[in-house]
C-alpha positions as a printed Julia matrix, in Angstrom:
570×3 Matrix{Float64}:
 107.53   -2.49  -64.39
 104.13   -1.55  -62.97
 101.29   -1.76  -65.47
  99.48    1.47  -66.13
  96.05    2.07  -64.65
  94.68    2.54  -68.15
  96.19   -0.26  -70.21
  94.18   -0.5   -73.4
  92.94    3.07  -73.24
  95.15    5.35  -75.27
  94.91    9.11  -75.15
  93.22    9.2   -78.54
  90.67    6.5   -77.68
  89.68    8.36  -74.53
  89.3    11.54  -76.53
  87.13    9.83  -79.1
  84.86    8.39  -76.41
  84.39   11.75  -74.79
  86.07   10.77  -71.52
  88.95   13.19  -72.05
  89.1    16.55  -73.76
  92.11   18.52  -74.91
  91.0    21.62  -73.02
  90.98   19.82  -69.65
  94.58   18.55  -69.99
  97.66   20.57  -69.29
 100.34   20.83  -72.0
 102.68   18.8   -69.8
 100.17   15.99  -69.6
  99.87   15.72  -73.38
 103.6    16.07  -74.04
 104.95   13.89  -71.27
 102.49   11.02  -71.11
 104.51    8.54  -73.2
 107.62    9.19  -71.1
 106.16    8.95  -67.64
 102.91    7.05  -67.53
 104.42    3.6   -67.1
 106.78    4.27  -64.23
 107.85    6.26  -61.21
 110.95    8.42  -61.05
 111.87    7.95  -57.43
 112.59    5.34  -54.83
 109.83    4.12  -52.59
 109.29    6.05  -49.37
 107.64    4.73  -46.23
 104.9     4.84  -45.03
 102.56    4.88  -48.03
 100.88    7.87  -49.59
  97.11    7.64  -49.12
  94.61    9.03  -51.6
  90.99    8.64  -50.52
  88.48    9.51  -53.27
  84.81    9.86  -52.34
  81.94   10.51  -54.73
  78.59   11.94  -53.67
  75.36   10.0   -54.37
  76.89    7.54  -56.84
  74.63    4.49  -56.86
  75.58    0.82  -56.75
  74.74    0.44  -60.44
  76.52    3.6   -61.53
  79.88    2.1   -62.45
  80.91    0.1   -65.48
  82.04   -3.07  -63.7
  78.53   -3.56  -62.31
  77.23   -3.86  -65.88
  75.96   -0.32  -65.84
  74.9     1.71  -68.86
  77.49    4.25  -67.69
  81.02    3.84  -69.04
  83.84    4.19  -66.51
  87.01    2.72  -68.12
  89.46    4.31  -65.66
  87.57    3.25  -62.55
  86.96   -0.22  -64.01
  90.66   -0.7   -64.7
  91.76    0.49  -61.27
  89.22   -1.78  -59.6
  90.1    -4.76  -61.81
  93.79   -4.45  -60.93
  93.02   -3.95  -57.24
  90.43   -5.36  -54.85
  86.72   -4.74  -55.37
  84.82   -4.45  -52.09
  81.46   -6.11  -52.71
  80.35   -6.31  -49.08
  81.08   -2.68  -48.23
  78.75   -0.4   -46.28
  78.39    3.33  -45.92
  75.59    5.55  -44.56
  72.39    6.52  -46.45
  73.11   10.28  -46.44
  76.08   12.64  -46.63
  77.02   13.95  -43.18
  76.92   10.59  -41.35
  79.2     8.91  -43.89
  81.77   11.69  -43.71
  81.61   11.81  -39.92
  82.19    8.06  -39.69
  85.14    8.21  -42.07
  86.75   11.11  -40.21
  86.14    9.79  -36.66
  85.89    6.02  -37.03
  82.79    6.21  -34.81
  79.16    5.27  -35.33
  77.02    8.39  -35.41
  75.25    7.33  -32.19
  78.62    8.08  -30.56
  79.01   11.54  -32.1
  75.44   12.84  -31.77
  75.01   12.99  -35.57
  72.53   10.13  -35.83
  69.71   12.28  -37.22
  69.68   13.66  -40.76
  72.46   15.97  -41.96
  74.06   19.2   -40.76
  72.1    22.02  -42.42
  73.9    25.21  -43.49
  72.23   27.36  -40.81
  72.55   24.91  -37.94
  75.1    25.74  -35.21
  76.44   22.22  -35.34
  79.56   20.39  -36.48
  81.76   17.39  -35.86
  82.16   17.21  -32.05
  85.34   18.87  -30.82
  86.21   15.96  -28.52
  86.75   13.64  -31.49
  90.34   13.15  -32.67
  90.03   12.99  -36.43
  91.74   10.7   -38.93
  93.81   13.52  -40.47
  94.89   14.62  -36.98
  96.17   11.12  -36.28
  97.97   11.08  -39.61
  99.54   14.45  -38.82
 100.85   12.95  -35.58
 102.41   10.19  -37.67
 104.24   12.67  -39.9
 101.81   13.04  -42.8
 101.11   16.12  -44.87
  97.3    16.23  -44.99
  95.1    17.88  -47.6
  91.38   17.99  -48.3
  89.75   18.99  -51.57
  85.99   19.14  -52.12
  82.82   18.83  -50.09
  83.11   19.1   -46.28
  79.5    18.98  -45.0
  80.56   18.47  -41.38
  79.56   21.89  -40.09
  81.16   25.33  -40.11
  79.3    27.54  -37.63
  82.57   28.24  -35.77
  86.07   28.51  -37.19
  87.04   25.61  -34.94
  84.76   23.42  -37.09
  86.62   24.09  -40.34
  88.73   21.41  -42.05
  91.94   23.36  -41.36
  91.16   23.15  -37.62
  90.3    19.44  -37.75
  93.54   18.03  -39.09
  94.01   19.21  -42.66
  97.04   21.32  -43.53
  95.19   22.73  -46.55
  91.59   22.84  -47.67
  89.93   23.82  -50.94
  86.23   23.21  -51.47
  82.66   23.81  -50.33
  81.37   23.69  -46.76
  77.66   23.03  -47.37
  75.94   19.98  -48.84
  75.04   21.11  -52.35
  76.31   23.9   -54.6
  76.07   24.95  -58.23
  78.95   23.29  -60.15
  79.91   26.56  -61.86
  78.74   29.49  -59.73
  79.22   27.8   -56.32
  75.98   29.29  -55.08
  74.35   27.25  -52.33
  70.77   27.77  -51.18
  69.05   26.71  -47.97
  65.62   27.94  -48.92
  64.07   30.82  -50.9
  66.21   33.91  -50.58
  68.77   32.1   -48.44
  71.59   31.7   -50.94
  75.28   32.39  -50.68
  78.64   31.69  -52.27
  80.37   28.54  -51.08
  83.91   27.92  -52.28
  86.78   28.27  -49.86
  90.57   28.34  -49.96
  91.7    27.45  -46.46
  89.6    29.69  -44.23
  89.04   32.4   -46.85
  86.32   32.7   -49.49
  87.64   31.81  -52.97
  85.65   34.34  -54.99
  88.04   34.24  -57.94
  87.32   30.61  -58.9
  83.69   31.14  -59.94
  82.84   29.75  -63.39
  85.08   26.67  -63.33
  83.43   23.23  -63.29
  83.99   21.79  -59.83
  85.07   18.28  -60.89
  87.8    19.81  -63.09
  88.69   22.43  -60.48
  89.15   19.87  -57.72
  91.17   17.58  -59.96
  93.5    20.42  -60.89
  94.01   21.2   -57.22
  94.95   17.59  -56.4
  97.39   17.52  -59.3
  98.93   20.76  -58.05
  99.41   19.27  -54.58
 101.08   16.22  -56.08
 103.32   18.34  -58.33
 104.56   20.6   -55.53
 105.12   18.0   -52.8
 108.25   15.85  -52.52
 107.05   12.23  -52.27
 110.34   11.12  -50.72
 110.44   13.7   -47.93
 107.03   13.18  -46.33
 104.05   10.83  -46.74
 100.92   12.44  -48.16
  97.24   12.03  -47.29
  94.71   13.53  -49.69
  90.97   13.33  -49.08
  89.29   14.19  -52.38
  85.58   14.55  -51.67
  83.9    15.19  -55.03
  80.7    17.2   -55.18
  79.77   14.97  -58.1
  77.45   13.3   -58.75
  75.08   15.11  -56.39
  72.43   17.38  -57.85
  72.17   19.82  -59.55
  72.73   17.71  -62.67
  75.37   19.78  -64.46
  78.28   18.87  -66.71
  80.1    20.22  -69.77
  78.33   19.27  -73.0
  81.09   17.03  -74.31
  80.38   14.49  -71.57
  76.68   14.31  -72.39
  77.13   13.51  -76.09
  78.2     9.82  -75.63
  74.93    9.22  -73.74
  72.58   10.86  -76.22
  70.84    7.5   -76.69
  69.56    7.38  -73.1
  65.89    8.37  -73.14
  65.87    9.26  -69.45
  67.17   12.84  -69.52
  68.12   12.82  -65.84
  70.04    9.58  -66.35
  71.8    11.07  -69.4
  73.05   14.1   -67.46
  73.93   11.97  -64.47
  75.97    9.58  -66.63
  77.87   12.53  -68.06
  78.81   13.64  -64.56
  80.05   10.14  -63.71
  82.19   10.18  -66.87
  83.72   13.48  -65.75
  84.64   11.84  -62.43
  86.1     8.86  -64.29
  88.32   11.18  -66.29
  89.33   12.99  -63.09
  90.41    9.77  -61.38
  92.33    8.79  -64.5
  94.21   12.11  -64.47
  94.98   11.86  -60.77
  96.32    8.35  -61.19
  98.47    9.61  -64.03
  99.82   12.37  -61.79
 100.64    9.85  -59.05
 102.81    7.99  -61.56
 104.35   11.07  -63.09
 105.47   12.64  -59.83
 106.76    9.48  -58.14
 104.0     8.51  -55.72
 102.37    5.52  -57.34
 104.62    2.62  -56.3
 104.13    3.48  -52.63
 100.52    4.63  -52.71
  97.14    3.33  -51.62
  94.14    4.59  -53.62
  90.73    4.09  -52.02
  87.52    4.78  -53.92
  84.21    5.02  -52.06
  80.72    6.42  -52.45
  79.14    8.24  -49.51
  75.63    6.76  -49.89
  73.3     5.14  -52.37
  72.02    6.81  -55.52
  68.78    8.74  -55.98
  66.74    7.34  -58.92
  64.7    10.54  -59.16
  67.94   12.35  -60.02
  69.36    9.82  -62.47
  71.13    7.45  -60.06
  70.63    3.7   -59.9
  71.12    1.1   -57.19
  69.64   -1.73  -59.27
  69.2    -4.56  -58.41
  69.4    -3.47  -54.78
  66.31   -2.33  -52.94
  65.76    1.3   -51.95
  67.64    4.5   -52.55
  69.59    7.28  -50.89
  68.17    8.24  -47.52
  66.96    4.7   -46.7
  68.37    1.77  -44.74
  67.61   -0.72  -47.49
  70.7    -2.08  -49.24
  70.33    0.51  -52.01
  70.94    3.22  -49.46
  73.76    1.69  -47.43
  75.67   -0.75  -49.62
  78.34    1.27  -51.36
  80.66    1.17  -54.31
  84.21    0.69  -53.13
  87.6    -0.62  -54.16
  91.27   -0.39  -53.21
  94.03   -0.06  -55.78
  97.66   -0.25  -54.71
 100.97   -1.85  -55.68
 101.22   -2.73  -51.97
  98.3    -5.19  -52.12
  99.52   -8.76  -51.67
  96.59  -10.37  -53.5
  95.35   -8.21  -56.36
  92.82   -8.58  -59.16
  90.07  -10.09  -57.06
  86.67   -9.47  -55.51
  86.48   -9.31  -51.72
  83.38  -10.4   -49.85
  84.88   -9.36  -46.51
  82.49   -7.29  -44.41
  83.82   -3.71  -44.42
  82.26   -0.54  -43.03
  83.21    3.07  -43.61
  84.32    3.41  -39.95
  87.0     0.81  -40.68
  89.07    3.21  -42.77
  90.15    5.14  -39.66
  92.03    2.3   -37.9
  93.05    0.74  -41.21
  94.76    3.9   -42.48
  96.28    4.74  -39.09
  97.73    1.22  -39.11
  99.1     1.64  -42.63
 100.67    4.92  -41.53
 102.6     3.13  -38.79
 100.36    3.97  -35.84
  99.8     1.48  -33.06
  96.46    0.36  -31.65
  96.58    2.95  -28.85
  95.86    5.62  -31.47
  92.54    4.01  -32.37
  91.22    3.04  -28.95
  87.5     3.68  -28.6
  86.69    3.78  -32.31
  83.98    1.57  -33.76
  85.99    0.58  -36.83
  88.38   -2.33  -37.34
  91.71   -2.58  -39.12
  90.67   -4.5   -42.24
  93.91   -4.19  -44.22
  94.77   -7.9   -44.0
  91.26   -8.8   -45.14
  91.62   -6.47  -48.13
  95.26   -7.06  -49.01
  95.69  -10.75  -48.18
  92.15  -12.12  -48.39
  91.93  -13.0   -44.71
  88.63  -12.99  -42.86
  87.34   -9.62  -41.8
  87.55   -8.88  -38.08
  84.17   -7.19  -38.4
  81.18   -9.4   -37.59
  78.38   -6.85  -37.41
  77.43   -3.3   -38.39
  75.14   -0.9   -36.61
  73.66    0.98  -39.54
  72.05    3.48  -37.17
  69.54    4.24  -34.43
  67.68    7.5   -35.1
  65.29    8.42  -32.27
  64.18   11.65  -33.99
  63.06   10.19  -37.31
  59.26    9.93  -37.74
  58.22    6.98  -35.62
  56.35    4.16  -37.36
  52.71    4.31  -36.31
  52.47    0.52  -36.29
  55.55    0.02  -34.13
  55.55   -0.65  -30.4
  57.5    -2.23  -27.58
  55.05   -5.12  -27.67
  55.84   -5.83  -31.31
  59.48   -5.81  -30.33
  58.87   -8.68  -27.89
  59.23   -6.28  -24.97
  62.88   -5.8   -25.96
  62.82   -2.82  -28.34
  60.28   -0.22  -29.47
  59.91   -1.06  -33.15
  58.5     2.4   -33.88
  62.09    3.73  -33.76
  64.04    3.8   -37.01
  67.03    1.48  -36.63
  68.98   -1.1   -38.58
  71.71   -3.59  -37.76
  73.53   -6.36  -39.58
  75.11   -9.33  -37.78
  76.73  -12.02  -39.87
  74.31  -12.94  -42.64
  71.33  -11.3   -40.95
  69.97   -7.77  -41.28
  67.2    -6.3   -39.15
  65.25   -3.09  -39.79
  62.74   -1.43  -37.45
  60.55    1.65  -37.72
  60.33    3.31  -41.12
  63.4     2.3   -43.2
  62.45    4.7   -46.02
  61.18    4.21  -49.56
  61.76    0.57  -50.43
  61.07   -0.15  -54.09
  63.4    -1.72  -56.65
  63.94    0.88  -59.37
  65.5    -0.08  -62.74
  67.81    2.64  -64.09
  65.66    3.58  -67.07
  62.43    4.23  -65.17
  61.49    7.71  -66.35
  61.13   10.48  -63.79
  57.91   12.46  -63.78
  55.41    9.93  -62.42
  52.82   11.26  -59.94
  54.55   11.68  -56.61
  52.35    9.17  -54.85
  53.49    6.36  -57.15
  56.96    6.49  -55.67
  55.52    5.68  -52.24
  53.47    2.63  -53.19
  56.04    0.22  -51.77
  56.13    2.01  -48.44
  52.38    1.54  -47.99
  52.02   -2.09  -49.12
  52.37   -3.22  -45.5
  51.2    -0.2   -43.48
  51.17   -2.02  -40.16
  54.66   -3.44  -40.44
  57.61   -2.19  -38.37
  60.06   -5.13  -38.35
  61.92   -6.76  -41.26
  64.54   -9.5   -41.24
  66.63  -10.61  -44.22
  69.4   -13.11  -44.84
  71.54  -10.64  -46.78
  74.1   -13.21  -47.92
  71.4   -15.35  -49.54
  69.01  -12.53  -50.39
  71.03   -9.37  -51.08
  68.03   -7.79  -52.83
  65.84   -8.0   -49.69
  62.89   -9.69  -51.35
  62.13  -12.3   -48.67
  61.24  -10.99  -45.23
  61.93  -13.72  -42.64
  60.89  -11.85  -39.49
  57.89  -14.1   -38.82
  59.73  -17.33  -39.66
  62.76  -16.54  -37.49
  61.61  -14.73  -34.33
  64.67  -16.13  -32.55
  67.0   -14.13  -34.8
  64.77  -11.06  -34.52
  64.99  -11.17  -30.72
  68.77  -11.53  -30.78
  69.21   -8.55  -33.07
  66.72   -6.45  -31.09
  68.84   -7.16  -28.03
  71.9    -5.92  -29.92
  70.08   -2.67  -30.71
  69.39   -2.27  -26.99
  73.07   -2.89  -26.27
  74.2    -0.21  -28.72
  71.52    2.25  -27.66
  72.86    2.22  -24.1
  76.08    3.77  -25.4
  74.36    6.44  -27.53
  74.95   10.12  -26.81
  72.15   12.72  -27.11
  71.28   13.77  -30.65
  72.85   17.03  -31.81
  70.27   18.66  -34.07
  69.84   22.34  -33.16
  67.39   24.85  -34.5
  68.57   26.98  -37.4
  70.33   30.21  -36.49
  69.22   33.34  -38.41
  72.7    34.81  -37.97
  73.97   32.29  -40.55
  72.19   34.05  -43.44
  74.84   34.85  -46.09
  73.31   38.32  -46.5
  74.63   39.08  -43.02
  78.05   37.6   -43.81
  79.27   39.26  -46.97
  77.24   37.06  -49.34
  79.0    33.78  -48.49
  78.48   30.79  -46.23
  81.08   31.33  -43.51
  81.37   30.76  -39.73
  79.03   33.11  -37.89
  79.51   32.18  -34.22
  82.54   33.26  -32.21
  84.72   30.46  -30.87
  84.31   31.9   -27.39
  80.51   31.54  -27.51
  79.42   28.54  -25.48
  77.18   25.78  -26.82
  74.23   24.44  -24.86
  73.63   21.05  -26.44
  71.68   19.44  -23.59
  68.87   21.97  -23.52
  68.37   21.63  -27.27
  68.68   17.94  -27.98
  67.18   16.16  -25.03
  63.97   18.12  -25.5
  63.8    17.19  -29.17
  64.63   13.59  -28.35
  61.56   13.26  -26.07
  59.14   15.25  -28.18
  58.71   12.86  -31.1
  54.92   12.53  -30.71
  54.51   16.29  -31.15
  56.84   16.16  -34.15
  54.77   13.36  -35.71
  51.54   15.33  -35.18
  53.05   18.4   -36.82
  54.23   16.34  -39.77
  50.64   15.32  -40.58
  49.81   18.95  -41.32
  52.62   19.16  -43.84
  51.36   16.65  -46.39
  51.98   18.99  -49.29
  55.6    19.5   -48.35
  56.12   15.8   -47.74
  54.86   15.0   -51.23
  57.17   17.64  -52.62
  59.99   16.28  -50.5
  59.51   12.86  -52.09
  60.98   14.35  -55.26
  63.61   16.67  -53.89
  64.64   15.01  -50.61
  68.0    13.86  -51.87
  68.64   17.03  -53.81
  68.83   18.91  -50.51
  71.12   16.4   -48.81
């Protein structure tokens, strides 16, 4: 008999801790739990059902098993009975992580290497990319997405239902109100953003998104026959991204936290923990669990200014320090051959594409050209990872470091360009990696804005860093001057990758996207027949970085403001 994902946590104990409330559970859940929670009702189908759960902005220190001040009993139990991925990497912001998961490609190969896709930008996941759900559809899967898309929607062809998902329920932009589903892209530029398929879901306003998305996943599980067809569900939570909103009952257990932002943030994590617990329960109840693979992943590091914590890692969301790119992740499945362990295998978010296609029965021809590796044997059996290095990114449009130059890159690489790569134990950063302090979770928000940038300016003429990440995971000892041989090798690898990069896709905002012009909602505003002219837009921007840097100097006020709200917008 399979052990339950919540052994030791009874219904009443969860209620008393505030992780579960009677009003969020269906009558069937309360009545039937003793009968169904310990077993499945059906025989095991093949291939496995895949449930990929992604949280938004959850930091490395925002889970119980990392000794956090946030309690996550359901996630802790699932991870403890599965495989914890402690050498797992994602991207520092939202769109790139999702694009890499869906395509298996580095963003230099999709044109999404700069920033995120803004609501008014005529941009989306490139149409020439065959997505993960499309591959799974080819292999006979029923595919469903619930939650945050953030991969563009300017044309209908960009929508999740056109990119491989049989059904979609969620928000298309990067940040919405958890109850009203209003999303703003500047003063007076607000619109409703909750969608059922390709239609606006006006009738769902007022329901807390974490609960709403959980209910939708449970409905999918209840109405699908697990023996007739394998299921792929991508649950992309809006939580725990700002705004910091949760029902009051989740805040009460954290009333002792003096940091108000951390208190609200912790409550939102607890709501996610309850959601994952309920979904796992539904997998057991409806006969999926014994032949299922549950993957849990964050999309980027946490933002300390909004209650998140990456301690003891350096940096935060939006940076290429470990706090921005090393993610929470684990796999829970009865199909794992070696369970209840911690994996140090090097895994990157692009690896899920070939790994899941392989689990679904697809051959290697279906994953030709992707940048990911099939890491299932490394996760399930403890074998060595086939991955030896990770290109974190090369962003030619990010503000160039004033102190960087080709000369400082030994004539190999212009160190003014923001880039980062890891090879084996070594990690190299060039340009401006972003804010690089170490922020304990209880540091109170509200300090003068300039204080948060002290670390960035301690070495104003520096544009190259080298760390032995295996021996120094907290990036406290820069070895770039002691090991120029390693620096040169990794700079050469950046040159190698940069030769394969496609032009950046980062168009100007289109005024036609304004929700006022589209019935009050964020919806596609460009006809599918309208042609795109990427080259004229992106190559110009790619070459004009000096002008962009000059303009940025005149925006000091907005940059100081952005220090506080940067991650709230993305």
